[in-house]
Short mmCIF file of C-alpha atoms in Angstrom, two decimals:
data_model
loop_
_atom_site.label_atom_id
_atom_site.label_comp_id
_atom_site.label_asym_id
_atom_site.label_seq_id
_atom_site.Cartn_x
_atom_site.Cartn_y
_atom_site.Cartn_z
CA ARG A 1 -118.61 113.84 -103.12
CA MET A 2 -120.38 112.07 -100.24
CA LEU A 3 -122.68 110.25 -102.69
CA SER A 4 -119.74 109.08 -104.79
CA ARG A 5 -117.97 107.76 -101.70
CA LYS A 6 -121.06 105.81 -100.67
CA ARG A 7 -121.35 104.33 -104.18
CA LYS A 8 -117.70 103.25 -104.13
CA SER A 9 -118.01 101.60 -100.68
CA ARG A 10 -121.17 99.73 -101.77
CA ALA A 11 -119.39 98.55 -104.88
CA ARG A 12 -116.48 97.23 -102.82
CA GLN A 13 -118.86 95.40 -100.48
CA ARG A 14 -120.66 93.75 -103.42
CA SER A 15 -117.33 92.65 -104.95
CA CYS A 16 -116.21 91.13 -101.64
CA LEU A 17 -119.46 89.19 -101.24
CA SER A 18 -119.38 87.89 -104.79
CA ALA A 19 -115.66 86.89 -104.78
CA PRO A 20 -114.83 83.35 -103.54
CA LYS A 21 -113.25 83.17 -100.09
CA LYS A 22 -109.59 82.33 -99.95
CA SER A 23 -108.65 79.58 -97.51
CA PRO A 24 -106.01 80.62 -94.97
CA PRO A 25 -102.51 79.25 -95.51
CA PRO A 26 -101.79 76.06 -93.56
CA LYS A 27 -99.96 76.56 -90.29
CA THR A 28 -96.42 75.30 -90.43
CA ARG A 29 -95.33 73.47 -87.30
CA GLU A 30 -91.87 74.00 -85.96
CA PRO A 31 -89.81 70.84 -86.36
CA SER A 32 -89.11 69.03 -83.11
CA SER A 33 -85.38 68.96 -83.88
CA LYS A 34 -85.20 72.70 -83.20
CA ILE A 35 -86.64 72.20 -79.74
CA ALA A 36 -84.60 69.24 -78.59
CA LYS A 37 -81.46 70.28 -80.38
CA GLY A 38 -79.40 70.77 -77.23
CA ARG A 39 -77.58 73.89 -76.11
CA GLY A 40 -77.25 75.27 -79.63
CA GLY A 41 -80.87 74.66 -80.67
CA ALA A 42 -83.15 77.51 -81.72
CA ARG A 43 -86.12 78.49 -79.56
CA PRO A 44 -89.61 78.63 -81.06
CA ARG A 45 -90.75 81.97 -82.46
CA GLY A 46 -93.41 82.34 -79.78
CA GLY A 47 -90.82 83.57 -77.29
CA HIS A 48 -91.67 80.98 -74.61
CA LEU A 49 -91.80 77.23 -74.18
CA SER A 50 -94.82 75.20 -73.25
CA PHE A 51 -94.53 72.58 -70.51
CA PHE A 52 -94.32 69.64 -72.91
CA LYS A 53 -91.80 71.42 -75.14
CA LEU A 54 -89.79 72.14 -72.00
CA LEU A 55 -89.71 68.44 -71.20
CA SER A 56 -88.08 67.80 -74.57
CA TYR A 57 -84.95 69.49 -73.23
CA THR A 58 -84.40 66.46 -71.01
CA ALA A 59 -83.22 64.48 -74.06
CA LEU A 60 -79.74 66.01 -74.09
CA PRO A 61 -76.52 64.67 -75.54
CA MET A 62 -74.30 63.05 -72.92
CA SER A 63 -71.59 65.26 -71.51
CA SER A 64 -68.05 64.10 -70.86
CA ALA A 65 -68.92 63.61 -67.17
CA ASP A 66 -71.94 61.48 -68.05
CA GLN A 67 -69.95 59.40 -70.51
CA GLU A 68 -67.76 58.26 -67.64
CA ALA A 69 -70.77 56.27 -66.45
CA GLY A 70 -70.22 53.90 -69.33
CA ARG A 71 -66.76 52.99 -68.10
CA HIS A 72 -68.04 50.28 -65.77
CA GLY A 73 -64.89 48.21 -66.16
CA ASP A 74 -62.69 50.56 -64.12
CA LEU A 75 -65.30 51.45 -61.49
CA PRO A 76 -63.95 48.98 -58.88
CA GLU A 77 -60.42 50.26 -59.47
CA ARG A 78 -61.46 53.91 -59.12
CA PHE A 79 -63.48 53.02 -56.03
CA ARG A 80 -60.47 51.37 -54.38
CA GLU A 81 -58.30 54.37 -55.19
CA HIS A 82 -60.92 56.70 -53.72
CA VAL A 83 -61.20 54.66 -50.50
CA ALA A 84 -57.42 54.53 -50.11
CA LEU A 85 -57.06 58.27 -50.81
CA GLN A 86 -59.77 59.36 -48.38
CA GLU A 87 -58.69 56.82 -45.69
CA PHE A 88 -62.30 56.11 -44.76
CA PHE A 89 -61.60 52.82 -43.02
CA PRO A 90 -58.60 51.84 -40.90
CA ARG A 91 -57.16 48.46 -41.77
CA GLY A 92 -58.98 45.63 -40.08
CA SER A 93 -62.23 47.60 -39.62
CA HIS A 94 -65.65 46.00 -39.44
CA LEU A 95 -68.29 47.75 -41.58
CA LEU A 96 -72.06 47.63 -41.31
CA VAL A 97 -73.26 48.12 -44.90
CA GLY A 98 -76.80 49.46 -45.26
CA VAL A 99 -78.31 47.69 -48.30
CA SER A 100 -81.82 48.54 -49.43
CA GLY A 101 -81.82 46.22 -52.45
CA ARG A 102 -81.76 49.13 -54.90
CA CYS A 103 -79.04 49.72 -57.48
CA ASP A 104 -76.67 52.00 -55.54
CA SER A 105 -76.57 50.05 -52.27
CA VAL A 106 -76.09 46.69 -54.02
CA ALA A 107 -73.22 48.18 -56.02
CA LEU A 108 -71.71 49.52 -52.78
CA LEU A 109 -71.78 46.04 -51.23
CA TYR A 110 -69.91 44.49 -54.17
CA LEU A 111 -67.43 47.38 -54.42
CA LEU A 112 -66.62 47.15 -50.72
CA GLN A 113 -66.14 43.41 -51.11
CA SER A 114 -63.62 44.10 -53.89
CA ALA A 115 -61.67 46.43 -51.56
CA ALA A 116 -62.02 44.23 -48.47
CA LYS A 117 -59.02 41.99 -49.12
CA GLU A 118 -56.60 44.88 -49.64
CA ARG A 119 -57.87 46.83 -46.60
CA ARG A 120 -58.55 43.70 -44.49
CA LEU A 121 -62.18 44.72 -43.98
CA THR A 122 -65.02 42.56 -42.69
CA LEU A 123 -68.56 43.33 -43.81
CA THR A 124 -72.09 42.82 -42.52
CA ALA A 125 -75.04 43.50 -44.83
CA ALA A 126 -77.93 45.15 -42.94
CA HIS A 127 -81.40 45.70 -44.37
CA VAL A 128 -84.21 47.73 -42.76
CA GLU A 129 -87.57 46.20 -43.68
CA ARG A 130 -90.91 47.91 -43.20
CA THR A 131 -93.02 45.20 -41.65
CA LYS A 132 -96.27 46.81 -42.88
CA ASN A 133 -95.16 47.03 -46.52
CA GLN A 134 -95.54 44.03 -48.80
CA GLY A 135 -92.86 45.16 -51.26
CA ASP A 136 -90.06 45.24 -48.70
CA ALA A 137 -90.11 41.44 -48.37
CA ALA A 138 -88.84 41.14 -51.96
CA ASP A 139 -86.11 43.71 -51.19
CA ALA A 140 -85.00 41.68 -48.17
CA THR A 141 -84.85 38.55 -50.32
CA VAL A 142 -82.56 40.27 -52.85
CA VAL A 143 -80.22 41.52 -50.12
CA ARG A 144 -80.14 38.10 -48.43
CA ASP A 145 -79.22 36.42 -51.72
CA HIS A 146 -76.37 38.85 -52.39
CA ALA A 147 -75.06 38.42 -48.84
CA ARG A 148 -75.11 34.64 -49.31
CA THR A 149 -73.27 34.98 -52.64
CA LEU A 150 -70.55 37.15 -51.11
CA ARG A 151 -70.45 35.06 -47.91
CA VAL A 152 -71.03 38.01 -45.61
CA PRO A 153 -73.40 38.00 -42.60
CA PHE A 154 -76.92 39.30 -43.15
CA LEU A 155 -78.59 41.43 -40.43
CA PRO A 156 -82.35 42.08 -40.87
CA LEU A 157 -83.86 45.08 -39.04
CA SER A 158 -87.55 45.99 -38.67
CA ASP A 159 -89.33 49.33 -38.95
CA ASP A 160 -92.88 49.22 -37.54
CA THR A 161 -93.90 52.70 -38.69
CA PRO A 162 -97.24 52.85 -40.56
CA GLU A 163 -97.05 53.04 -44.34
CA GLU A 164 -98.74 56.46 -44.51
CA ASP A 165 -96.11 58.02 -42.21
CA GLN A 166 -92.90 57.76 -44.25
CA SER A 167 -91.66 61.37 -44.17
CA ASP A 168 -88.92 60.59 -41.60
CA ARG A 169 -87.91 57.20 -43.00
CA PRO A 170 -84.26 58.14 -43.88
CA ARG A 171 -83.69 59.37 -40.34
CA ARG A 172 -85.32 56.28 -38.83
CA VAL A 173 -83.13 54.04 -40.98
CA ARG A 174 -80.04 55.89 -39.74
CA MET A 175 -81.15 55.42 -36.13
CA LEU A 176 -81.87 51.71 -36.56
CA LEU A 177 -78.48 51.19 -38.20
CA ALA A 178 -76.79 53.19 -35.43
CA ARG A 179 -78.46 51.06 -32.76
CA ALA A 180 -77.41 47.89 -34.57
CA ALA A 181 -73.82 49.14 -34.85
CA ALA A 182 -73.50 50.11 -31.18
CA PHE A 183 -71.42 47.14 -30.12
CA PRO A 184 -67.62 46.86 -29.73
CA SER A 185 -66.81 45.31 -33.12
CA THR A 186 -68.61 47.92 -35.27
CA ARG A 187 -68.29 51.67 -35.28
CA ILE A 188 -68.60 52.45 -39.01
CA ILE A 189 -71.79 52.40 -41.10
CA THR A 190 -71.67 52.79 -44.88
CA THR A 191 -74.63 53.85 -47.02
CA GLY A 192 -75.07 54.05 -50.79
CA GLU A 193 -75.68 57.76 -51.42
CA THR A 194 -74.32 58.81 -54.81
CA LEU A 195 -73.50 62.15 -56.40
CA ASP A 196 -77.07 62.38 -57.73
CA ASP A 197 -78.50 61.94 -54.22
CA HIS A 198 -76.20 64.68 -52.92
CA ALA A 199 -77.36 67.08 -55.65
CA GLU A 200 -81.04 66.29 -55.00
CA HIS A 201 -80.44 66.77 -51.28
CA LEU A 202 -79.41 70.41 -51.69
CA LEU A 203 -82.39 71.16 -53.95
CA ASP A 204 -84.66 69.46 -51.41
CA VAL A 205 -83.24 71.71 -48.67
CA LEU A 206 -83.80 74.86 -50.74
CA VAL A 207 -87.36 74.16 -51.84
CA GLY A 208 -88.47 71.66 -49.16
CA ASP A 209 -89.83 72.26 -45.67
CA GLY A 210 -86.91 74.57 -44.82
CA THR A 211 -85.52 72.76 -41.79
CA VAL A 212 -82.21 74.10 -40.53
CA ASN A 213 -80.19 71.08 -39.36
CA ILE A 214 -80.47 69.01 -42.51
CA LEU A 215 -77.20 69.45 -44.41
CA SER A 216 -75.05 68.52 -41.42
CA PRO A 217 -76.97 66.65 -38.69
CA ASP A 218 -76.08 67.23 -35.06
CA GLU A 219 -74.28 64.03 -34.07
CA ASP A 220 -74.69 64.62 -30.31
CA LEU A 221 -78.44 65.13 -30.66
CA PHE A 222 -78.67 62.18 -33.05
CA THR A 223 -76.88 59.97 -30.50
CA ALA A 224 -79.33 61.03 -27.78
CA GLU A 225 -82.38 60.49 -30.03
CA ALA A 226 -81.14 57.06 -31.08
CA GLY A 227 -80.88 56.04 -27.43
CA LEU A 228 -77.12 55.44 -27.53
CA PRO A 229 -74.82 56.08 -24.55
CA ARG A 230 -72.78 59.26 -24.56
CA ASP A 231 -69.48 57.45 -25.10
CA GLU A 232 -70.78 55.53 -28.12
CA THR A 233 -69.58 57.14 -31.35
CA VAL A 234 -70.99 55.72 -34.58
CA ARG A 235 -69.59 57.12 -37.82
CA PHE A 236 -71.54 57.24 -41.09
CA VAL A 237 -69.46 57.02 -44.28
CA LYS A 238 -70.71 57.53 -47.85
CA PRO A 239 -68.02 56.12 -50.17
CA LEU A 240 -70.09 56.50 -53.38
CA LEU A 241 -70.44 60.30 -53.28
CA PRO A 242 -67.97 60.95 -56.17
CA PHE A 243 -69.76 58.43 -58.42
CA MET A 244 -73.02 58.79 -60.32
CA HIS A 245 -76.07 56.55 -60.32
CA GLU A 246 -75.51 55.62 -63.97
CA GLU A 247 -72.09 54.21 -63.13
CA CYS A 248 -73.50 51.90 -60.45
CA ARG A 249 -76.31 50.74 -62.71
CA THR A 250 -73.99 50.06 -65.63
CA PHE A 251 -71.61 48.18 -63.34
CA LEU A 252 -74.37 45.88 -62.06
CA ASP A 253 -75.85 45.33 -65.51
CA ALA A 254 -72.45 44.36 -66.89
CA GLN A 255 -71.97 41.84 -64.06
CA LYS A 256 -75.60 40.64 -64.52
CA LEU A 257 -76.32 41.26 -60.85
CA ARG A 258 -79.89 41.49 -59.67
CA TYR A 259 -81.30 44.60 -57.98
CA ARG A 260 -84.73 46.04 -57.27
CA HIS A 261 -86.05 49.05 -59.20
CA ASN A 262 -87.40 51.97 -57.20
CA GLU A 263 -90.82 52.39 -58.78
CA GLY A 264 -91.66 55.33 -56.52
CA ALA A 265 -88.75 57.31 -57.98
CA LEU A 266 -90.52 57.39 -61.37
CA GLN A 267 -93.74 58.91 -59.99
CA LEU A 268 -94.37 62.63 -59.53
CA SER A 269 -96.19 62.16 -56.23
CA SER A 270 -93.39 63.42 -53.96
CA PRO A 271 -91.40 66.69 -54.14
CA ARG A 272 -88.12 64.73 -54.26
CA SER A 273 -89.29 62.81 -57.35
CA ARG A 274 -90.34 66.04 -59.09
CA LEU A 275 -86.90 67.49 -58.41
CA ARG A 276 -85.26 64.37 -59.83
CA LEU A 277 -87.44 64.05 -62.94
CA LEU A 278 -88.19 67.68 -63.84
CA VAL A 279 -85.72 70.10 -62.27
CA LEU A 280 -82.39 68.30 -62.52
CA PRO A 281 -82.68 67.52 -66.28
CA ILE A 282 -83.36 71.20 -66.98
CA LEU A 283 -80.37 72.21 -64.86
CA ARG A 284 -78.25 69.81 -66.89
CA HIS A 285 -79.33 71.75 -69.98
CA VAL A 286 -78.17 75.00 -68.36
CA ASN A 287 -74.87 73.46 -67.25
CA THR A 288 -73.79 69.88 -67.98
CA ARG A 289 -71.87 69.80 -64.69
CA SER A 290 -74.77 71.04 -62.60
CA ARG A 291 -74.99 67.79 -60.61
CA GLN A 292 -71.30 67.92 -59.72
CA ASN A 293 -71.60 71.59 -58.70
CA LEU A 294 -74.68 70.94 -56.53
CA ALA A 295 -73.01 67.97 -54.84
CA ALA A 296 -69.88 70.02 -54.11
CA ALA A 297 -72.02 72.85 -52.71
CA THR A 298 -73.83 70.36 -50.46
CA GLU A 299 -70.56 69.11 -49.02
CA LEU A 300 -69.10 72.60 -48.49
CA LEU A 301 -72.28 73.95 -46.90
CA GLY A 302 -72.49 70.91 -44.65
CA ASP A 303 -68.91 71.49 -43.47
CA ASP A 304 -69.65 75.17 -42.78
CA GLU A 305 -72.80 74.24 -40.88
CA GLY A 306 -70.95 71.69 -38.77
CA PHE A 307 -68.24 74.24 -37.93
CA LEU A 308 -70.89 76.81 -36.99
CA ARG A 309 -72.59 74.28 -34.71
CA ALA A 310 -69.30 73.51 -32.95
CA LEU A 311 -68.61 77.24 -32.57
CA SER A 312 -72.10 77.75 -31.15
CA LYS A 313 -71.55 75.03 -28.55
CA ALA A 314 -68.25 76.65 -27.57
CA ALA A 315 -70.03 80.02 -27.18
CA ARG A 316 -72.51 78.59 -24.69
CA LEU A 317 -70.10 79.25 -21.84
CA GLU A 318 -69.89 82.91 -22.87
CA ALA A 319 -73.69 83.19 -23.00
CA HIS A 320 -74.17 81.50 -19.57
CA TRP A 321 -76.05 78.58 -21.10
CA SER A 322 -77.91 76.33 -18.67
CA ALA A 323 -80.18 73.45 -19.65
CA THR A 324 -82.41 71.28 -17.48
CA LYS A 325 -84.97 68.57 -18.24
CA ALA A 326 -87.76 71.09 -18.73
CA SER A 327 -86.12 74.33 -19.95
CA VAL A 328 -83.11 76.09 -21.46
CA ALA A 329 -81.89 79.50 -20.23
CA VAL A 330 -79.28 81.94 -21.58
CA SER A 331 -78.10 85.38 -20.55
CA TYR A 332 -80.14 87.79 -22.65
CA PRO A 333 -77.54 90.61 -23.09
CA ARG A 334 -74.73 88.14 -23.84
CA TRP A 335 -76.91 86.19 -26.29
CA LYS A 336 -77.97 89.38 -28.04
CA ALA A 337 -74.34 90.54 -28.38
CA LEU A 338 -73.35 87.43 -30.35
CA PRO A 339 -73.01 87.56 -34.17
CA ALA A 340 -76.23 86.83 -36.03
CA ALA A 341 -75.16 83.36 -37.20
CA LEU A 342 -74.15 82.21 -33.71
CA ARG A 343 -77.19 83.84 -32.13
CA ARG A 344 -79.61 82.02 -34.43
CA ARG A 345 -77.78 78.71 -34.14
CA MET A 346 -77.93 78.92 -30.33
CA LEU A 347 -81.59 79.84 -30.55
CA ASP A 348 -82.29 76.81 -32.73
CA ASP A 349 -80.38 74.50 -30.36
CA ALA A 350 -82.29 75.86 -27.36
CA ALA A 351 -85.64 75.38 -29.10
CA ARG A 352 -84.85 71.81 -30.17
CA ILE A 353 -83.61 70.79 -26.72
CA ALA A 354 -86.64 72.33 -25.00
CA LEU A 355 -89.05 70.64 -27.39
CA SER A 356 -87.28 67.27 -27.15
CA SER A 357 -86.91 67.17 -23.37
CA ALA A 358 -90.47 68.20 -22.56
CA GLU A 359 -92.07 64.96 -23.76
CA GLY A 360 -89.35 62.57 -22.70
CA PRO A 361 -88.08 60.09 -25.30
CA LEU A 362 -89.21 60.99 -28.77
CA PRO A 363 -90.56 58.40 -31.22
CA LEU A 364 -88.01 57.10 -33.69
CA GLY A 365 -87.14 59.85 -36.17
CA ARG A 366 -89.40 62.47 -34.60
CA ALA A 367 -86.79 65.15 -33.90
CA PRO A 368 -88.40 68.62 -33.73
CA GLN A 369 -86.88 71.05 -36.21
CA LEU A 370 -87.55 74.72 -36.87
CA SER A 371 -87.88 75.95 -40.42
CA ARG A 372 -85.58 78.72 -41.57
CA HIS A 373 -88.47 81.17 -41.80
CA ALA A 374 -89.62 80.32 -38.27
CA LEU A 375 -86.07 80.70 -36.94
CA LEU A 376 -85.68 84.18 -38.44
CA SER A 377 -89.04 85.25 -37.04
CA LEU A 378 -88.18 83.82 -33.61
CA ASP A 379 -84.84 85.63 -33.57
CA LEU A 380 -86.48 88.95 -34.39
CA ARG A 381 -89.14 88.58 -31.69
CA CYS A 382 -86.60 87.56 -29.05
CA ARG A 383 -84.37 90.57 -29.80
CA ARG A 384 -87.35 92.92 -29.44
CA LEU A 385 -88.73 91.23 -26.32
CA PRO A 386 -88.96 93.72 -23.41
CA GLU A 387 -88.08 92.88 -19.81
CA SER A 388 -90.64 90.76 -17.87
CA ALA A 389 -92.47 89.88 -21.09
CA ALA A 390 -93.25 86.55 -22.71
CA PHE A 391 -94.71 85.11 -25.90
CA SER A 392 -95.47 81.72 -27.44
CA SER A 393 -94.33 80.55 -30.87
CA GLU A 394 -93.67 77.21 -32.61
CA GLY A 395 -94.80 75.27 -29.52
CA LEU A 396 -92.41 77.18 -27.24
CA ASN A 397 -92.98 79.56 -24.32
CA ILE A 398 -90.22 82.18 -24.30
CA ARG A 399 -89.85 84.58 -21.39
CA ARG A 400 -87.34 87.33 -20.58
CA GLU A 401 -86.93 87.93 -16.87
CA ASN A 402 -84.02 89.31 -14.76
CA GLY A 403 -81.73 89.43 -17.78
CA THR A 404 -82.37 85.77 -18.66
CA LEU A 405 -84.05 84.36 -21.77
CA ARG A 406 -85.82 81.09 -20.88
CA PHE A 407 -87.30 78.50 -23.26
CA THR A 408 -89.94 76.00 -22.13
CA ARG A 409 -92.58 73.96 -23.92
#
């Protein structure tokens, strides 16, 4: 039996060697229409998507909300209705319009001009130019030409920050505009943030550096950092928040109005650009109204954060808050008895004031901010700090002594 089995196996081997080899069947490639088919498209059989196949999901059919961007003809009318409904500007107000030369800010200037006669508004176009950047000269030229066309005053402002240090540029622009608006005839500054910017802002907060006071900036601290007097109140208004970037671009293209393209927005060098080019299109595939939902969440969270900040300032009297040029002190048992949200907000305010006051006036836009992770860690260490003990963290010296928690640099 063993010999017969060996003979049969040898015979099979000889037949396999002598038979011609069959070529494997050609691999059939999945058609690209199945990948970029939209919400109802079938996924590939592999069970997962490669990076480049994932990018094909960005080519989605326009939703009903996106199709409104093509209605450029009624954009000025809808803008006037929105301004009248929200009552942004009292009649006879003077507005300082921040114009960068890009699509959204140029559209804002023309839309405000269309509403100026009805609301009796006077406008001034302001442009912040980086003196050490060659490309900003062309932006200033575009803004100056539009201001001359609309017969509104043009106010050039200069930012001397080096080109490699542009992380705080939005905050510096706000401060420069606030300083320019701090005179009796102007108290309102308008900027061209759209619904897309609001949606990107929330994603940037969630996956960015994690700073706390970013959704709703502290106006009192901003006034002090900008070098404005205490009684000077400058209000920032964003009239384009309900409108999308596509609407502004279509409006300008239909009017054949010139604007500068943001070439940096099409590069994946910054986290904000990666969110705009990679993350948001995928979220639109999950939900076509994802941008609207993110923008609404940004506004609601900003309102909640502003209310919490006001409540924290009101609770300072209960916690025996005292602040000097070099330190901030609170009653330790009263601070510890506060709810967690108020306790952490007061801790963040104390840290920021101590860090800001120790060096005197801060450079433009250099406000110290704690990350959310650092704030949680600091809160835990302060609650466990024994009497007559101290520790250092995030550039702060924190000491508990005689029932008082003191913060110094």
